[in-house]
Coordinates of C-alpha atoms and ligand atoms in Angstrom, one line a residue:
M1 CA 13.7 -15.8 -160.6
K2 CA 10.4 -17.3 -161.9
K3 CA 9.2 -16.4 -165.4
V4 CA 5.4 -16.0 -165.8
L5 CA 3.9 -15.4 -169.2
I6 CA 0.6 -13.5 -169.2
L7 CA -1.9 -14.1 -172.1
P8 CA -4.8 -11.7 -171.6
G9 CA -6.7 -13.0 -174.6
D10 CA -10.1 -11.6 -175.7
N11 CA -13.2 -9.7 -174.5
I12 CA -13.2 -9.9 -170.6
G13 CA -9.8 -11.6 -170.7
P14 CA -7.7 -8.5 -170.3
E15 CA -10.0 -7.1 -167.6
I16 CA -9.8 -10.1 -165.3
V17 CA -6.1 -10.7 -166.0
T18 CA -5.3 -7.1 -165.0
E19 CA -6.8 -7.8 -161.6
A20 CA -4.9 -11.1 -161.2
V21 CA -1.7 -9.4 -162.1
K22 CA -2.3 -6.8 -159.3
V23 CA -2.7 -9.7 -156.9
L24 CA 0.5 -11.4 -158.3
H25 CA 2.5 -8.2 -157.7
R26 CA 1.2 -8.1 -154.1
V27 CA 2.2 -11.7 -153.3
D28 CA 5.5 -11.3 -155.1
N29 CA 6.4 -8.4 -152.8
K30 CA 4.9 -10.0 -149.7
F31 CA 6.5 -13.5 -150.2
N32 CA 9.7 -12.4 -152.1
L33 CA 9.0 -14.6 -155.0
G34 CA 11.1 -12.9 -157.6
I35 CA 8.5 -13.1 -160.4
E36 CA 9.3 -11.7 -163.8
L37 CA 6.4 -11.0 -166.1
D38 CA 6.1 -11.1 -169.9
Y39 CA 3.1 -10.7 -172.1
A40 CA 1.9 -12.3 -175.4
H41 CA -1.2 -12.7 -177.6
L42 CA -3.5 -15.7 -177.8
G43 CA -6.8 -16.2 -179.5
G44 CA -8.5 -13.4 -181.4
A45 CA -5.9 -11.0 -180.0
G46 CA -3.2 -13.1 -181.7
L47 CA -5.0 -13.1 -185.0
D48 CA -5.6 -9.4 -185.0
A49 CA -2.1 -8.5 -183.9
Q50 CA 0.1 -11.2 -185.5
G51 CA -2.1 -13.0 -188.0
S52 CA -2.4 -16.3 -186.0
P53 CA -4.6 -17.3 -183.0
C54 CA -1.4 -18.9 -181.6
P55 CA 1.6 -16.8 -182.9
Q56 CA 5.0 -18.4 -183.0
E57 CA 6.3 -15.7 -180.6
T58 CA 3.6 -16.8 -178.1
L59 CA 4.7 -20.4 -178.3
D60 CA 8.4 -19.4 -177.9
K61 CA 7.7 -17.3 -174.9
A62 CA 5.5 -20.0 -173.4
R63 CA 8.3 -22.6 -173.7
Q64 CA 10.7 -20.3 -171.9
S65 CA 8.4 -19.6 -169.0
D66 CA 7.8 -21.4 -165.7
A67 CA 4.1 -20.9 -165.9
I68 CA 1.4 -19.2 -168.0
L69 CA -1.7 -17.2 -166.9
L70 CA -4.4 -17.0 -169.5
G71 CA -7.6 -14.9 -169.4
A72 CA -10.0 -16.2 -172.0
V73 CA -10.2 -16.4 -175.8
G74 CA -13.0 -16.1 -178.4
G75 CA -15.9 -14.0 -179.3
P76 CA -18.4 -13.2 -182.1
Q77 CA -15.8 -10.7 -183.6
W78 CA -14.1 -13.7 -185.1
D79 CA -17.2 -15.8 -186.1
H80 CA -16.5 -15.1 -189.8
V81 CA -12.8 -16.3 -189.9
E82 CA -11.8 -19.7 -191.3
R83 CA -11.9 -22.6 -188.9
H84 CA -8.2 -23.0 -188.5
L85 CA -7.8 -19.3 -187.5
R86 CA -10.6 -19.3 -184.9
P87 CA -9.5 -18.1 -181.4
E88 CA -10.4 -21.5 -179.9
Q89 CA -7.9 -23.0 -182.3
G90 CA -5.2 -20.9 -180.6
L91 CA -6.1 -22.4 -177.2
L92 CA -6.1 -25.9 -178.5
T93 CA -2.7 -25.3 -180.3
I94 CA -0.9 -24.0 -177.2
R95 CA -2.4 -26.9 -175.0
S96 CA -1.2 -29.4 -177.5
E97 CA 2.2 -27.9 -178.4
L98 CA 3.1 -27.7 -174.7
D99 CA 1.6 -31.2 -174.1
L100 CA -0.6 -29.9 -171.2
F101 CA -2.4 -33.1 -170.9
G102 CA -3.5 -32.9 -167.2
N103 CA -6.4 -30.5 -166.7
L104 CA -7.4 -30.0 -163.1
R105 CA -10.8 -28.4 -162.6
P106 CA -11.9 -28.1 -159.0
A107 CA -15.5 -27.3 -158.2
I108 CA -15.6 -25.9 -154.7
M109 CA -18.6 -24.4 -152.9
Y110 CA -17.8 -21.4 -150.9
P111 CA -20.1 -21.4 -147.9
Q112 CA -20.7 -17.7 -148.5
L113 CA -22.2 -18.5 -151.9
A114 CA -24.5 -21.4 -151.0
H115 CA -27.5 -19.3 -152.0
A116 CA -26.0 -18.4 -155.4
S117 CA -26.4 -22.1 -156.6
S118 CA -29.4 -23.2 -158.6
L119 CA -29.5 -26.3 -156.4
K120 CA -30.8 -26.4 -152.8
P121 CA -28.1 -25.5 -150.3
E122 CA -28.2 -28.9 -148.6
F123 CA -27.1 -30.6 -151.9
V124 CA -24.2 -28.3 -152.5
S125 CA -22.9 -27.0 -149.1
G126 CA -19.5 -28.3 -148.5
L127 CA -19.1 -29.5 -152.1
D128 CA -15.5 -30.1 -153.1
I129 CA -15.0 -32.0 -156.3
L130 CA -12.0 -32.3 -158.6
I131 CA -12.5 -33.1 -162.2
V132 CA -9.3 -34.4 -163.9
R133 CA -9.8 -34.0 -167.7
E134 CA -7.5 -35.3 -170.3
L135 CA -6.7 -32.2 -172.4
V136 CA -4.6 -33.0 -175.5
G137 CA -6.2 -36.2 -176.9
G138 CA -9.5 -37.9 -177.5
I139 CA -12.0 -36.7 -180.1
Y140 CA -10.7 -33.1 -179.9
F141 CA -7.4 -34.1 -181.6
G142 CA -8.1 -37.5 -183.2
E143 CA -7.3 -38.0 -186.9
P144 CA -8.8 -38.4 -189.4
R145 CA -11.2 -35.6 -189.1
G146 CA -12.9 -33.2 -191.4
I147 CA -15.9 -32.5 -193.6
R148 CA -15.9 -34.6 -196.8
T149 CA -18.2 -35.1 -199.8
L150 CA -19.8 -38.5 -200.2
E151 CA -20.5 -40.3 -203.5
D152 CA -24.1 -39.2 -203.4
G153 CA -23.0 -35.6 -203.3
Q154 CA -24.0 -34.8 -199.7
R155 CA -21.3 -33.7 -197.2
E156 CA -20.4 -35.7 -194.1
G157 CA -18.6 -34.4 -190.9
Y158 CA -16.4 -36.9 -189.1
N159 CA -14.1 -37.0 -186.1
T160 CA -12.1 -39.8 -184.5
Y161 CA -12.3 -40.7 -180.8
K162 CA -9.2 -42.5 -179.7
Y163 CA -6.9 -43.0 -176.7
S164 CA -3.7 -45.0 -176.6
E165 CA -2.7 -46.9 -173.5
S166 CA 0.1 -44.5 -172.6
E167 CA -2.3 -41.5 -172.9
I168 CA -4.8 -43.2 -170.5
R169 CA -2.0 -44.1 -168.1
R170 CA -0.5 -40.7 -167.8
I171 CA -3.9 -39.0 -167.0
G172 CA -4.8 -41.9 -164.8
K173 CA -1.7 -41.3 -162.7
V174 CA -2.6 -37.6 -162.3
A175 CA -6.0 -38.6 -161.1
F176 CA -4.9 -41.4 -158.7
E177 CA -2.3 -39.1 -157.2
A178 CA -4.8 -36.3 -156.8
A179 CA -7.2 -38.7 -155.0
M180 CA -4.3 -39.8 -152.7
V181 CA -4.0 -36.3 -151.3
R182 CA -7.8 -35.8 -151.1
N183 CA -10.5 -38.2 -149.9
K184 CA -9.1 -41.2 -151.8
R185 CA -12.1 -41.8 -153.9
L186 CA -11.8 -41.8 -157.7
C187 CA -14.6 -42.2 -160.2
S188 CA -13.6 -42.8 -163.8
V189 CA -16.2 -41.7 -166.4
D190 CA -16.6 -43.4 -169.7
K191 CA -19.1 -44.7 -172.3
S192 CA -17.8 -48.2 -172.4
N193 CA -21.2 -49.6 -173.1
V194 CA -20.9 -48.1 -176.6
L195 CA -17.4 -46.7 -177.4
E196 CA -14.4 -49.0 -177.8
A197 CA -11.9 -46.2 -177.0
T198 CA -13.5 -46.1 -173.5
V199 CA -13.6 -49.9 -173.1
L200 CA -9.8 -49.6 -173.2
W201 CA -9.9 -46.6 -171.0
R202 CA -11.9 -48.5 -168.3
E203 CA -9.5 -51.5 -168.6
I204 CA -6.3 -49.4 -168.1
I205 CA -7.7 -47.3 -165.3
S206 CA -8.9 -50.5 -163.5
D207 CA -5.5 -52.1 -164.1
M208 CA -3.8 -49.1 -162.4
A209 CA -5.9 -49.4 -159.3
S210 CA -3.6 -52.0 -157.8
D211 CA -0.8 -49.4 -157.6
Y212 CA -3.0 -47.3 -155.4
P213 CA -4.6 -49.8 -153.0
E214 CA -5.8 -46.9 -150.7
V215 CA -7.9 -45.3 -153.5
E216 CA -11.5 -46.6 -153.9
L217 CA -12.0 -46.7 -157.6
S218 CA -15.5 -46.7 -159.3
H219 CA -16.6 -46.4 -162.9
M220 CA -19.6 -44.5 -164.3
Y221 CA -21.1 -44.0 -167.7
V222 CA -21.0 -40.4 -168.7
D223 CA -24.8 -40.0 -169.0
N224 CA -25.3 -41.3 -165.5
A225 CA -22.4 -39.1 -164.3
A226 CA -24.1 -36.0 -165.7
M227 CA -27.3 -37.0 -163.8
Q228 CA -25.5 -37.8 -160.6
L229 CA -23.7 -34.5 -160.6
V230 CA -26.9 -32.6 -160.4
K231 CA -28.7 -35.2 -158.2
Q232 CA -26.2 -36.0 -155.5
P233 CA -23.0 -34.1 -156.3
K234 CA -21.4 -34.7 -152.9
Q235 CA -20.9 -38.4 -153.6
F236 CA -17.9 -37.4 -155.8
D237 CA -14.3 -36.7 -154.7
V238 CA -12.2 -37.0 -157.9
L239 CA -13.6 -37.6 -161.3
V240 CA -11.3 -38.6 -164.2
T241 CA -12.4 -38.6 -167.8
G242 CA -11.5 -37.9 -171.4
N243 CA -11.3 -34.5 -173.2
M244 CA -14.9 -34.1 -174.5
F245 CA -16.7 -35.6 -171.5
G246 CA -14.5 -33.5 -169.2
D247 CA -15.4 -30.4 -171.1
I248 CA -19.1 -31.0 -170.6
L249 CA -19.0 -32.3 -167.0
S250 CA -16.8 -29.5 -165.8
D251 CA -19.3 -26.9 -166.9
T252 CA -22.0 -28.8 -165.0
A253 CA -19.9 -29.1 -161.9
A254 CA -19.0 -25.4 -162.1
M255 CA -22.6 -24.3 -162.1
L256 CA -23.3 -26.3 -158.9
T257 CA -21.1 -23.9 -157.1
G258 CA -23.2 -20.9 -158.0
S259 CA -21.1 -19.3 -160.7
I260 CA -18.6 -20.5 -163.3
G261 CA -17.1 -17.1 -162.5
M262 CA -15.5 -18.6 -159.4
L263 CA -13.7 -21.6 -160.8
P264 CA -10.0 -21.9 -161.6
S265 CA -8.2 -24.5 -163.6
A266 CA -4.7 -25.8 -164.1
S267 CA -3.3 -27.6 -167.3
L268 CA -0.1 -29.4 -166.6
E269 CA 2.6 -31.2 -168.6
K270 CA 4.6 -34.0 -167.2
N271 CA 7.2 -31.9 -165.4
G272 CA 4.6 -29.8 -163.7
R273 CA 4.9 -26.7 -165.8
G274 CA 1.5 -25.4 -166.6
M275 CA -1.0 -23.0 -167.9
Y276 CA -3.6 -21.6 -165.6
E277 CA -7.0 -20.1 -166.7
P278 CA -10.5 -19.6 -165.4
C279 CA -13.0 -22.3 -166.4
H280 CA -15.3 -19.7 -167.9
G281 CA -15.2 -18.2 -171.4
S282 CA -14.5 -14.7 -172.7
A283 CA -18.1 -13.4 -172.0
P284 CA -18.4 -11.0 -175.0
D285 CA -21.8 -9.9 -173.7
I286 CA -20.3 -8.2 -170.7
A287 CA -16.9 -7.3 -172.1
G288 CA -15.7 -3.7 -171.5
Q289 CA -18.4 -3.0 -168.8
G290 CA -16.1 -3.6 -165.8
V291 CA -18.6 -6.1 -164.3
A292 CA -16.8 -9.5 -164.9
N293 CA -15.9 -11.6 -161.9
P294 CA -12.0 -11.7 -161.7
L295 CA -12.0 -14.3 -158.9
A296 CA -11.7 -17.4 -161.1
T297 CA -8.6 -15.9 -162.6
I298 CA -7.2 -14.8 -159.2
L299 CA -7.9 -18.4 -157.9
S300 CA -6.1 -19.8 -161.0
L301 CA -3.1 -17.7 -160.0
A302 CA -3.2 -19.4 -156.6
M303 CA -3.2 -22.8 -158.4
M304 CA -0.1 -21.6 -160.4
L305 CA 1.8 -20.6 -157.3
R306 CA 1.0 -24.0 -155.7
Y307 CA 1.6 -26.3 -158.7
S308 CA 4.2 -24.6 -160.9
L309 CA 6.0 -22.0 -158.7
S310 CA 6.5 -23.9 -155.4
A311 CA 4.9 -21.1 -153.4
P312 CA 2.2 -22.8 -151.4
D313 CA 2.1 -20.1 -148.7
A314 CA 1.3 -17.4 -151.4
A315 CA -1.3 -19.7 -152.8
N316 CA -3.0 -20.2 -149.5
A317 CA -2.8 -16.5 -148.8
I318 CA -4.7 -15.7 -152.0
E319 CA -7.4 -18.3 -151.3
Q320 CA -7.9 -16.9 -147.8
A321 CA -8.0 -13.4 -149.2
V322 CA -10.8 -14.4 -151.6
S323 CA -12.7 -16.0 -148.8
A324 CA -12.2 -12.9 -146.7
V325 CA -13.6 -10.6 -149.5
L326 CA -16.7 -12.9 -149.8
D327 CA -17.1 -12.6 -146.0
Q328 CA -17.1 -8.8 -146.4
G329 CA -20.2 -9.3 -148.6
L330 CA -18.6 -8.1 -151.8
R331 CA -20.0 -9.7 -154.9
T332 CA -19.8 -9.2 -158.7
A333 CA -23.1 -9.4 -160.6
D334 CA -22.8 -13.1 -161.3
I335 CA -22.8 -14.1 -157.6
L336 CA -25.0 -11.3 -156.2
T337 CA -27.6 -12.4 -153.7
Q338 CA -29.9 -10.5 -151.3
G339 CA -28.1 -8.6 -148.6
T340 CA -24.7 -8.5 -150.4
K341 CA -22.9 -5.5 -152.0
Q342 CA -22.4 -5.4 -155.8
V343 CA -18.9 -4.4 -156.9
G344 CA -17.2 -4.2 -160.3
T345 CA -14.2 -6.1 -161.6
V346 CA -11.6 -3.5 -160.4
E347 CA -13.1 -3.1 -157.0
M348 CA -13.1 -6.8 -156.5
G349 CA -9.5 -7.1 -157.5
D350 CA -8.6 -4.2 -155.2
A351 CA -10.4 -5.8 -152.3
V352 CA -8.4 -9.0 -152.7
V353 CA -5.2 -7.0 -152.8
A354 CA -6.3 -5.2 -149.7
A355 CA -7.1 -8.5 -147.9
L356 CA -3.5 -9.6 -148.7
Ligands
IPM401 C1 -12.8 -25.2 -172.1 C2 -13.4 -24.6 -173.4 C3 -12.5 -25.0 -174.6 C4 -12.6 -26.5 -174.7 C5 -12.9 -24.3 -175.9 C6 -12.9 -22.8 -175.8 C7 -12.0 -24.8 -177.1 O1 -14.7 -24.9 -173.5 O2 -11.6 -24.9 -171.8 O3 -13.5 -26.0 -171.5 O4 -13.6 -27.0 -175.3 O5 -11.7 -27.2 -174.2
MG402 MG1 -15.5 -26.0 -171.8

């Protein structure tokens, strides 16, 4: 018996999660996985239903489950609420409370989508990058932080960027191990020409390299990494970086593949339990229209089966089914190109189930 907690979230969240759950039921039957589902609220949904963007009940259920599938949180409906009640705060709280420090964000170019990218096909065809982002530290969580009033009466906003040795080592280990099962190239991204926190980051990551002699380690400043990602993205295999740089670079990498609507992610704690969510947001502009792309969530489910539920066959089957559906020429609006057929969220989910 494996317990999976479903957090539909806000705006398109429930729409895309519904499709992923259909796929989960299908592989559960096909591969006899013994999945037991439960549901809880996160984000604006949590605030509206239970008065908190990360209700205690959600945290309790999360701690009792083997894996969590999240849709997306946030939206203009909650723009007016106090900062600590914002939907994003719910996401940050659950990441931090469960210590989901290891965020894996693959950017893979499906050959069928080469023309959906804004880069020329020769730069992105065959692209397969993994961004390893530290998720529960750095400037996102550093104290002190806040907005204070200075002696001259004006206000000042401030945050703290810090990483301890152990925080750097544990994310470094995730990245080196990921590189070992891929092409054995790791690029660590920092801003060590300016920020002390990343001087230490570079020192620790360099020190770890001797434990992984087969991995070719390089270092890059984040501004250069941003440039190289759009200039020559195929030079990268695995990238490892802190929370804020990883947030930014993973959106850039996502777009290289044609649509952020295709990219899954995994956020893991030290024992491999994890939360799985698409890299994209809650897309309030298209919510309720039935046009959102459910594939990133369905592919996140595949990552869940592989990393947290020890069901690699089911994971492979889902990824093959997604590829088969793309081969059939079915596309949601975000990946539509000439000569392909536009389908909605539900039709896309049904097509994946049928391909399974
Ligand atoms: C992400 C998102 C979140 C982040 C937001 C919604 C808090 O952009 O998962 O990349 O910044 O981590
Ligand atoms: Mg982001």
